[in-house]
Short mmCIF file of C-alpha atoms and ligand atoms in Angstrom, two decimals:
data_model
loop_
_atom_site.label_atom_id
_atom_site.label_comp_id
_atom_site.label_asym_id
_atom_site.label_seq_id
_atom_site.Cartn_x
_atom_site.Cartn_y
_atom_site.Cartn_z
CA UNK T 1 -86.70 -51.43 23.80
CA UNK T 2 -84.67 -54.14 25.63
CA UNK T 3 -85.28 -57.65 24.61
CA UNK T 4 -85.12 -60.68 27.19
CA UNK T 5 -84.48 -64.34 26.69
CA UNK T 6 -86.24 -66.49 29.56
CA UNK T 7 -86.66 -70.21 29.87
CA UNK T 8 -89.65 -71.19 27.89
CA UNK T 9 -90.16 -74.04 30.66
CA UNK T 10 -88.94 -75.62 33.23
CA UNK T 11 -87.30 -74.95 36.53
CA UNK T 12 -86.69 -71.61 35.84
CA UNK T 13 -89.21 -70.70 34.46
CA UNK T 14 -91.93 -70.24 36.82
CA UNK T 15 -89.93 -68.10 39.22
CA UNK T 16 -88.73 -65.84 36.00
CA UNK T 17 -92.16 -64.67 35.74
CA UNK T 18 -93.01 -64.28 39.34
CA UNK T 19 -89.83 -62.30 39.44
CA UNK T 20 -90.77 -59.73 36.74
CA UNK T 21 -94.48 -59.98 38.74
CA UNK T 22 -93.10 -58.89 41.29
CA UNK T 23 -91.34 -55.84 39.86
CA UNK T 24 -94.29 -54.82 38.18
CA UNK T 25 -93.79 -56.51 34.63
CA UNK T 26 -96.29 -58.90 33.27
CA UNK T 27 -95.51 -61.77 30.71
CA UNK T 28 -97.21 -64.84 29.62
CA UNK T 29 -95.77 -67.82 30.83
CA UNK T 30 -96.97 -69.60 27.84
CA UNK T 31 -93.99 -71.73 26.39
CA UNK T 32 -96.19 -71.75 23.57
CA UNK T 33 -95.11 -68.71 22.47
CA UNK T 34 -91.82 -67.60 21.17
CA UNK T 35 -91.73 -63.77 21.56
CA UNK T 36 -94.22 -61.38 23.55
CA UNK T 37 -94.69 -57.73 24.56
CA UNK T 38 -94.31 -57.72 28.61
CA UNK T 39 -96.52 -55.16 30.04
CA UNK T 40 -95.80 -52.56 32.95
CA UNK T 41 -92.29 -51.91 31.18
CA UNK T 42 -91.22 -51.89 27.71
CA UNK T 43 -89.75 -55.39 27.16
CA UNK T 44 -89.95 -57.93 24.54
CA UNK T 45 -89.83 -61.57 25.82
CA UNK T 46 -88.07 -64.31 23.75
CA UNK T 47 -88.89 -67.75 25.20
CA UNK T 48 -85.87 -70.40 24.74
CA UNK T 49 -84.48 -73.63 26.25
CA UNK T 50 -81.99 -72.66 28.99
CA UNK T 51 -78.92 -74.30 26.69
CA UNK T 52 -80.01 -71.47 24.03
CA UNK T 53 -79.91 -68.04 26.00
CA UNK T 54 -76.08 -67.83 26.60
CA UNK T 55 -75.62 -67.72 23.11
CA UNK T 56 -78.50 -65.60 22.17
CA UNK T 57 -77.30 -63.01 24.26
CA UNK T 58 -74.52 -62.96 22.92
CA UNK T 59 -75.10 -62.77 19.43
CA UNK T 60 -77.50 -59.39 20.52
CA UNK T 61 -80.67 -61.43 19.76
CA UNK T 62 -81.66 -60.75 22.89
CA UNK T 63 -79.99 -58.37 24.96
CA UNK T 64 -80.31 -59.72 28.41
CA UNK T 65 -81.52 -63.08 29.59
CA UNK T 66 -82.19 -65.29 32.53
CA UNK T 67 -80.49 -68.27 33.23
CA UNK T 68 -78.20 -70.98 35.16
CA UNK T 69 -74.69 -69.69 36.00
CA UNK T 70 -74.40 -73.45 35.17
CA UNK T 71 -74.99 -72.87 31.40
CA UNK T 72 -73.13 -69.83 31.36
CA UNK T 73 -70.17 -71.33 32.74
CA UNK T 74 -70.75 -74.14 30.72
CA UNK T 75 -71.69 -72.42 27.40
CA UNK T 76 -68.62 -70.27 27.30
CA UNK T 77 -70.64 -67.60 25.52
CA UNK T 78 -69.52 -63.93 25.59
CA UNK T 79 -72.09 -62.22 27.71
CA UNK T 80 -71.89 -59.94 31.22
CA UNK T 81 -73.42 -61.26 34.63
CA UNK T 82 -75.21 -58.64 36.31
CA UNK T 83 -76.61 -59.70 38.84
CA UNK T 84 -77.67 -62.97 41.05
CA UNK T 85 -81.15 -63.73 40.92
CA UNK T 86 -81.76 -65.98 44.50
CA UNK T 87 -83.70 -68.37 42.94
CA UNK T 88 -82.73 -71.99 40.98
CA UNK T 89 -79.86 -72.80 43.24
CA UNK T 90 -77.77 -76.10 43.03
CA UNK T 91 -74.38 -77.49 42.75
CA UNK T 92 -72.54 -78.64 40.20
CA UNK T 93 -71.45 -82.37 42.02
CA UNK T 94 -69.21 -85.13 41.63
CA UNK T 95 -70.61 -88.51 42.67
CA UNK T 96 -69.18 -91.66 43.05
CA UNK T 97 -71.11 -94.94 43.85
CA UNK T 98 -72.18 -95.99 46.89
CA UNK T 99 -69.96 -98.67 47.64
CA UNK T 100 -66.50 -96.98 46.37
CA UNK T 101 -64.15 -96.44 48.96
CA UNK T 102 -62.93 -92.47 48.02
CA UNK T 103 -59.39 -91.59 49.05
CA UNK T 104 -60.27 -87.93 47.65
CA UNK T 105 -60.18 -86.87 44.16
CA UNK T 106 -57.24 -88.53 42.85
CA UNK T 107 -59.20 -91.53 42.41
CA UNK T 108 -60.82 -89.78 39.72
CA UNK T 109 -57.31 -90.37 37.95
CA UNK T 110 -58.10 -92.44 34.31
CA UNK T 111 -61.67 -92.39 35.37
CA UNK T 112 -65.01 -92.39 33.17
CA UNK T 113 -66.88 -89.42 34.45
CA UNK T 114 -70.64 -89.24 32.65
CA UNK T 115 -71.56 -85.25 32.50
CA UNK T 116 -74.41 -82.52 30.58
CA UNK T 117 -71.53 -80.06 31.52
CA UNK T 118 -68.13 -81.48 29.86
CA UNK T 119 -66.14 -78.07 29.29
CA UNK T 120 -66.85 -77.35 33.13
CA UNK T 121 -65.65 -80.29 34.32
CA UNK T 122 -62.63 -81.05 32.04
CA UNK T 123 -61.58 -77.34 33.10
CA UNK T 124 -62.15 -78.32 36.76
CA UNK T 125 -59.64 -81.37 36.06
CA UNK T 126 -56.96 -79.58 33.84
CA UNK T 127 -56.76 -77.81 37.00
CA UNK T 128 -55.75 -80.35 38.97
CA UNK T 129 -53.74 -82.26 36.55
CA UNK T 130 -55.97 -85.17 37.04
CA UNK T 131 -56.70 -87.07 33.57
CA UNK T 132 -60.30 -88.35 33.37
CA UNK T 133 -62.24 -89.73 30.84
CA UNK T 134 -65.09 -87.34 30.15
CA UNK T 135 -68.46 -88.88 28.33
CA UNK T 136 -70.79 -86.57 27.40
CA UNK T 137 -74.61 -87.57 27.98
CA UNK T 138 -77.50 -85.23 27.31
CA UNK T 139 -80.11 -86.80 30.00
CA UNK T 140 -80.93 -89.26 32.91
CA UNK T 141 -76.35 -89.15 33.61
CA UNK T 142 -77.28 -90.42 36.90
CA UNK T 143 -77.89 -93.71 35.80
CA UNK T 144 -74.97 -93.72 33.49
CA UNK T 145 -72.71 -95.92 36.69
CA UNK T 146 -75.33 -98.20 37.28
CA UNK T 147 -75.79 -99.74 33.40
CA UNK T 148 -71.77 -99.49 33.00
CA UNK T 149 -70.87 -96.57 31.18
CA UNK T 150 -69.11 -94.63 33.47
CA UNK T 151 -67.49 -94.93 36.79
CA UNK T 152 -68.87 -92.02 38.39
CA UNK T 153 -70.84 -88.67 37.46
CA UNK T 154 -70.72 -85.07 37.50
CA UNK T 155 -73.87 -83.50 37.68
CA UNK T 156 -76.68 -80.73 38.84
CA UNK T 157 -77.30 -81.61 42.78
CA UNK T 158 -79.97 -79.45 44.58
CA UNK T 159 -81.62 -82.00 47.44
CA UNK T 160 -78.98 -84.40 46.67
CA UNK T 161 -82.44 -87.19 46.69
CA UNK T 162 -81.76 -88.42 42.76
CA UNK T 163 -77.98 -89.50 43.92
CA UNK T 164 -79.28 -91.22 46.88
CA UNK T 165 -82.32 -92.94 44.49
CA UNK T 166 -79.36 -94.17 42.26
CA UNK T 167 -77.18 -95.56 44.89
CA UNK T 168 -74.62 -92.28 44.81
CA UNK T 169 -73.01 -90.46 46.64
CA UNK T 170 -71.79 -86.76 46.37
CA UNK T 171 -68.13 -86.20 47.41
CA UNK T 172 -67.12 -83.12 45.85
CA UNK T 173 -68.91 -79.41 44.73
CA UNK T 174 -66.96 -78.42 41.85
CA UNK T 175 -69.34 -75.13 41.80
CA UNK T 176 -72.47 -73.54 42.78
CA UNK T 177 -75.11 -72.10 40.75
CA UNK T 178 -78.09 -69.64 40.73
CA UNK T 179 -80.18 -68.16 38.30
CA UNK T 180 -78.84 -64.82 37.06
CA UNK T 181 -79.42 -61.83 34.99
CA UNK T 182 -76.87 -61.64 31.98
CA UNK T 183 -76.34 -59.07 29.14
CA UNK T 184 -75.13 -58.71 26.08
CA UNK T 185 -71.88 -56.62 26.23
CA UNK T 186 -71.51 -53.22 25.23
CA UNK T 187 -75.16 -52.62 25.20
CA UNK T 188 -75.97 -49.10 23.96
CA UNK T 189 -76.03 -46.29 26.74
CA UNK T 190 -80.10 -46.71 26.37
CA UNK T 191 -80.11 -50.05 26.81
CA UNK T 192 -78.22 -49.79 29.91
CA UNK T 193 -80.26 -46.68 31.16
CA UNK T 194 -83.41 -49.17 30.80
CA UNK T 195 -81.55 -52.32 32.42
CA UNK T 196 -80.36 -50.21 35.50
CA UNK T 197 -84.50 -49.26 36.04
CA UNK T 198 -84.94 -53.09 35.49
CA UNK T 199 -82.40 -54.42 37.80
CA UNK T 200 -83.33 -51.61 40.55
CA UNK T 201 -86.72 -52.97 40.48
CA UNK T 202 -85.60 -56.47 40.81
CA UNK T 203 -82.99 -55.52 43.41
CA UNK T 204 -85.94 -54.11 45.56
CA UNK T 205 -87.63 -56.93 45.17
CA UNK T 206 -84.77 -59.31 46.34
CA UNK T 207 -83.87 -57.08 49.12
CA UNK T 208 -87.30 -57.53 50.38
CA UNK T 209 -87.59 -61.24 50.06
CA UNK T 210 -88.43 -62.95 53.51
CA UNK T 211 -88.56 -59.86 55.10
CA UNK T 212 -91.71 -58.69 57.23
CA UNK T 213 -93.34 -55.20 58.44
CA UNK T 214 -93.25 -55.15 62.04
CA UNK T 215 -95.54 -53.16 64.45
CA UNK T 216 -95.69 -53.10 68.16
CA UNK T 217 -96.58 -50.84 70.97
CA UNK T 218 -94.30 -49.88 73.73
CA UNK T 219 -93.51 -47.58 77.32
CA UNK T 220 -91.53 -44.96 75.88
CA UNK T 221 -89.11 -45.39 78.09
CA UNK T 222 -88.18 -48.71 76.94
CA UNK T 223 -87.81 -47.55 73.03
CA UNK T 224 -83.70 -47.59 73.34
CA UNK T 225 -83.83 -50.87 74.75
CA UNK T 226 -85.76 -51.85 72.30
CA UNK T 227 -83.51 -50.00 69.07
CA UNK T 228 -80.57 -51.81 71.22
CA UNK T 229 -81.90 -55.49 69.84
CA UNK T 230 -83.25 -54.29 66.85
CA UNK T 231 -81.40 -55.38 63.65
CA UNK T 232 -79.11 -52.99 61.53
CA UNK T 233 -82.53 -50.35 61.14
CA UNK T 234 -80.81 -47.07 60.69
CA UNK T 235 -83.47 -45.42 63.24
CA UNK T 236 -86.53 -47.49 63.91
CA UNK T 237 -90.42 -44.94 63.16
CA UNK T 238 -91.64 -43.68 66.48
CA UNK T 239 -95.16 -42.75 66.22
CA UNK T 240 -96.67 -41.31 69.93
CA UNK T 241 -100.05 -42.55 70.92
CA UNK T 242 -102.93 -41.12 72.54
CA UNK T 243 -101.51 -42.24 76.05
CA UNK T 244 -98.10 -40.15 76.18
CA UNK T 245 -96.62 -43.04 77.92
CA UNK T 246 -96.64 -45.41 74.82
CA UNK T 247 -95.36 -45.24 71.59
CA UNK T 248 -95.70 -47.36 68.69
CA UNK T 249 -92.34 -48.59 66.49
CA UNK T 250 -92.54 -50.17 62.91
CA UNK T 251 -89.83 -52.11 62.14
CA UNK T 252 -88.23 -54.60 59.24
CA UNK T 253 -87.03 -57.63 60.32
CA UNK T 254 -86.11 -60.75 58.59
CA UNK T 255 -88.22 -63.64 59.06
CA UNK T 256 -84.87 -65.87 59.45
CA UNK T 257 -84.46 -64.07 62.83
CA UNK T 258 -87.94 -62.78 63.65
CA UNK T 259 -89.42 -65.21 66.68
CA UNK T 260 -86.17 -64.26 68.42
CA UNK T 261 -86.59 -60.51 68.13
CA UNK T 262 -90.18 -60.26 68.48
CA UNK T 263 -89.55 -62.49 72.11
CA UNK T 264 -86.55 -59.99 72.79
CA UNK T 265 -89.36 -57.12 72.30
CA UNK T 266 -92.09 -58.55 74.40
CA UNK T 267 -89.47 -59.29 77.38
CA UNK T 268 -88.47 -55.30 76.86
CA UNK T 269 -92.27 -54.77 77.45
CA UNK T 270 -93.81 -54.47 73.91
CA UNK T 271 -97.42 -55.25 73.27
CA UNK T 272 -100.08 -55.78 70.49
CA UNK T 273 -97.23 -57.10 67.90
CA UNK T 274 -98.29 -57.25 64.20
CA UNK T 275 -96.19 -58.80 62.01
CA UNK T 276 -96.95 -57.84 57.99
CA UNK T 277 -96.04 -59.03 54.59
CA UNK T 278 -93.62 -56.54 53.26
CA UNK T 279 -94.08 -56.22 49.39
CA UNK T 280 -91.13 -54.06 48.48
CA UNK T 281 -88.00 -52.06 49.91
CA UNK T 282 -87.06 -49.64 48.12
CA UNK T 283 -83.97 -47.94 49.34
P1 ATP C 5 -84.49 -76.81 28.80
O1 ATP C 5 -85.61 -77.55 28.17
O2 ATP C 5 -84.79 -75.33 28.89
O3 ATP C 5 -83.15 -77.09 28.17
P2 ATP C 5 -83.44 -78.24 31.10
O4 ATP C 5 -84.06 -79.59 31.18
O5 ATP C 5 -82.06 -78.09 30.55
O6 ATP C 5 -84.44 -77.29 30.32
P3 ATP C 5 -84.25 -77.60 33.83
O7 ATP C 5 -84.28 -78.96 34.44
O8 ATP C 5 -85.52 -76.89 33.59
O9 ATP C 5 -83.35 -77.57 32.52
O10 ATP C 5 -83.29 -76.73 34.78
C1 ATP C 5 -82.99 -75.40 34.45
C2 ATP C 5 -81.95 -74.88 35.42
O11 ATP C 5 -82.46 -74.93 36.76
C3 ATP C 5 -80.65 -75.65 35.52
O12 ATP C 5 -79.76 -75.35 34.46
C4 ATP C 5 -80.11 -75.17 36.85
O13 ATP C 5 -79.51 -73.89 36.70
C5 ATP C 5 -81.38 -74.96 37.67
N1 ATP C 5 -81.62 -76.04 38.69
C6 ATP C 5 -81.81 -75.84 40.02
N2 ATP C 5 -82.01 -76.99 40.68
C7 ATP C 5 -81.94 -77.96 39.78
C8 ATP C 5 -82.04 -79.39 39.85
N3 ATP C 5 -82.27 -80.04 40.98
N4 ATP C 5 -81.92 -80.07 38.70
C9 ATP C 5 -81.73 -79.45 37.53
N5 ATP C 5 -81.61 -78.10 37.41
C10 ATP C 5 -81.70 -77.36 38.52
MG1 MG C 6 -81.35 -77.26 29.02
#
């Protein structure tokens, strides 16, 4: 039976569970716990702080986990990323104050840079042969400029609000993050036979995030106008209805595009639109 490291709490958290909700799998969310039995697939769930999962997939304690490409950059632990999650984005920022007038990033040269992610960032710099002066602080690094301990910061960034708050500002991504799904490497074959069912249910899931059921009547004649602005659908379902004139289409659309489409449809002639939650796609 696999095992599976997840953030005990915290951002990540939350939208681990729903995840494995989603694909069927129920766990307590309780961080009071250290180790459960999921049920709806055979999993055992270790619950860790973030900074621990790297390395306890690594060592095999767990075999797969959830967390931060952050940490797992950061943690230089020797596990496999399998696959992006879409959830727990960010950026991985430097910030300079407010008032700094930033010629670009060689005025980082002989610089104190306050960080929670020191091997990323010195490995960022080494890169550029730019020598800065890297201070490691655990929590709160935003405030490190502002009480004189460093001259700028590198740092998580999702709204970019907390920079703003401390009189920041963000000049350059050094990376991106997400949450993702990583394993420990050279699981057995039936550990991998069990993580590919795993990670086809949550690529269903993810596939069908923000995407919606679509139903509308139509002349018949119209339906290859109406395939023409329909998006990437292999071959749209054509049910006939009781007047041989009509026919109703269900479609999946996604919900980034689907006030456009569905006023595209009704200019084509299509009537009685219903627009559904889609729970899964399963290709
Ligand atoms: P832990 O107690 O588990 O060590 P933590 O305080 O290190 O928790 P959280 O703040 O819960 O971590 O963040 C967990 C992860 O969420 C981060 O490592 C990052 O991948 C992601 N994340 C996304 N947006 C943000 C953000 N605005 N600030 C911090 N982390 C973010
Ligand atoms: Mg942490």
């Amino acid at each position: 039976m696999l095992t599976i490291a997840i953030q005990n709490k915290g951002r990540l958290n939350e939208d681990t569970v729903a995840l494995m909700k989603d694909a069927g799998i129920s766990a307590s969310a309780s961080h009071r716990k250290l180790i459960s039995d999921a049920k709806g697939f055979p999993l055992h769930v270790l619950y860790l702080r973030d900074d621990d999962i790297p390395q306890a997939v690594a060592m095999g304690v767990a075999d797969i986990g959830v967390v931060g490409l952050n940490e797992v950059l950061e943690k230089e632990k020797d596990v496999d990323i399998r696959m992006n999650l879409g959830f727990g984005a960010c950026r991985l920022s430097l910030a300079v104050p407010k008032g700094v007038d930033y010629p670009g990033l060689e005025w980082f040269e002989g610089k104190r840079v306050a960080t929670s992610y020191p091997v990323i960032l010195r490995k960022f710099f080494d890169g550029k042969g730019i020598n800065v002066d890297v201070h490691e602080i655990a929590g709160s690094v935003e405030v490190a400029p502002a009480v004189g301990m460093a001259d700028a910061i590198f740092d998580i960034v999702s709204s970019g609000g907390t920079l703003i708050q401390n009189g920041l500002r963000e000049e350059d991504i050094v990376t991106r993050s997400e949450a993702v799904l990583i394993s420990t490497p050279g699981l057995s074959e039936e550990k991998e036979r069990e993580l590919a069912k795993l990670m086809f249910r949550f690529e269903s899931i993810l596939e069908s995030r923000g995407m919606k059921y679509v139903l509308f009547n139509l002349p018949k004649e119209k339906v290859d106008e109406a395939v023409a602005v329909l998006p990437g659908m292999k071959s749209p379902t054509v049910l006939p209805l009781a007047d041989p004139e009509w026919v109703s289409l269900h479609v999946v659309i996604h919900e980034d595009i689907l006030w456009d489409k569905i006023e595209q449809l009704k200019n084509i002639g299509a009537a009685d639109i219903l627009v559904l939650a889609l729970e899964n796609l399963i290709k």
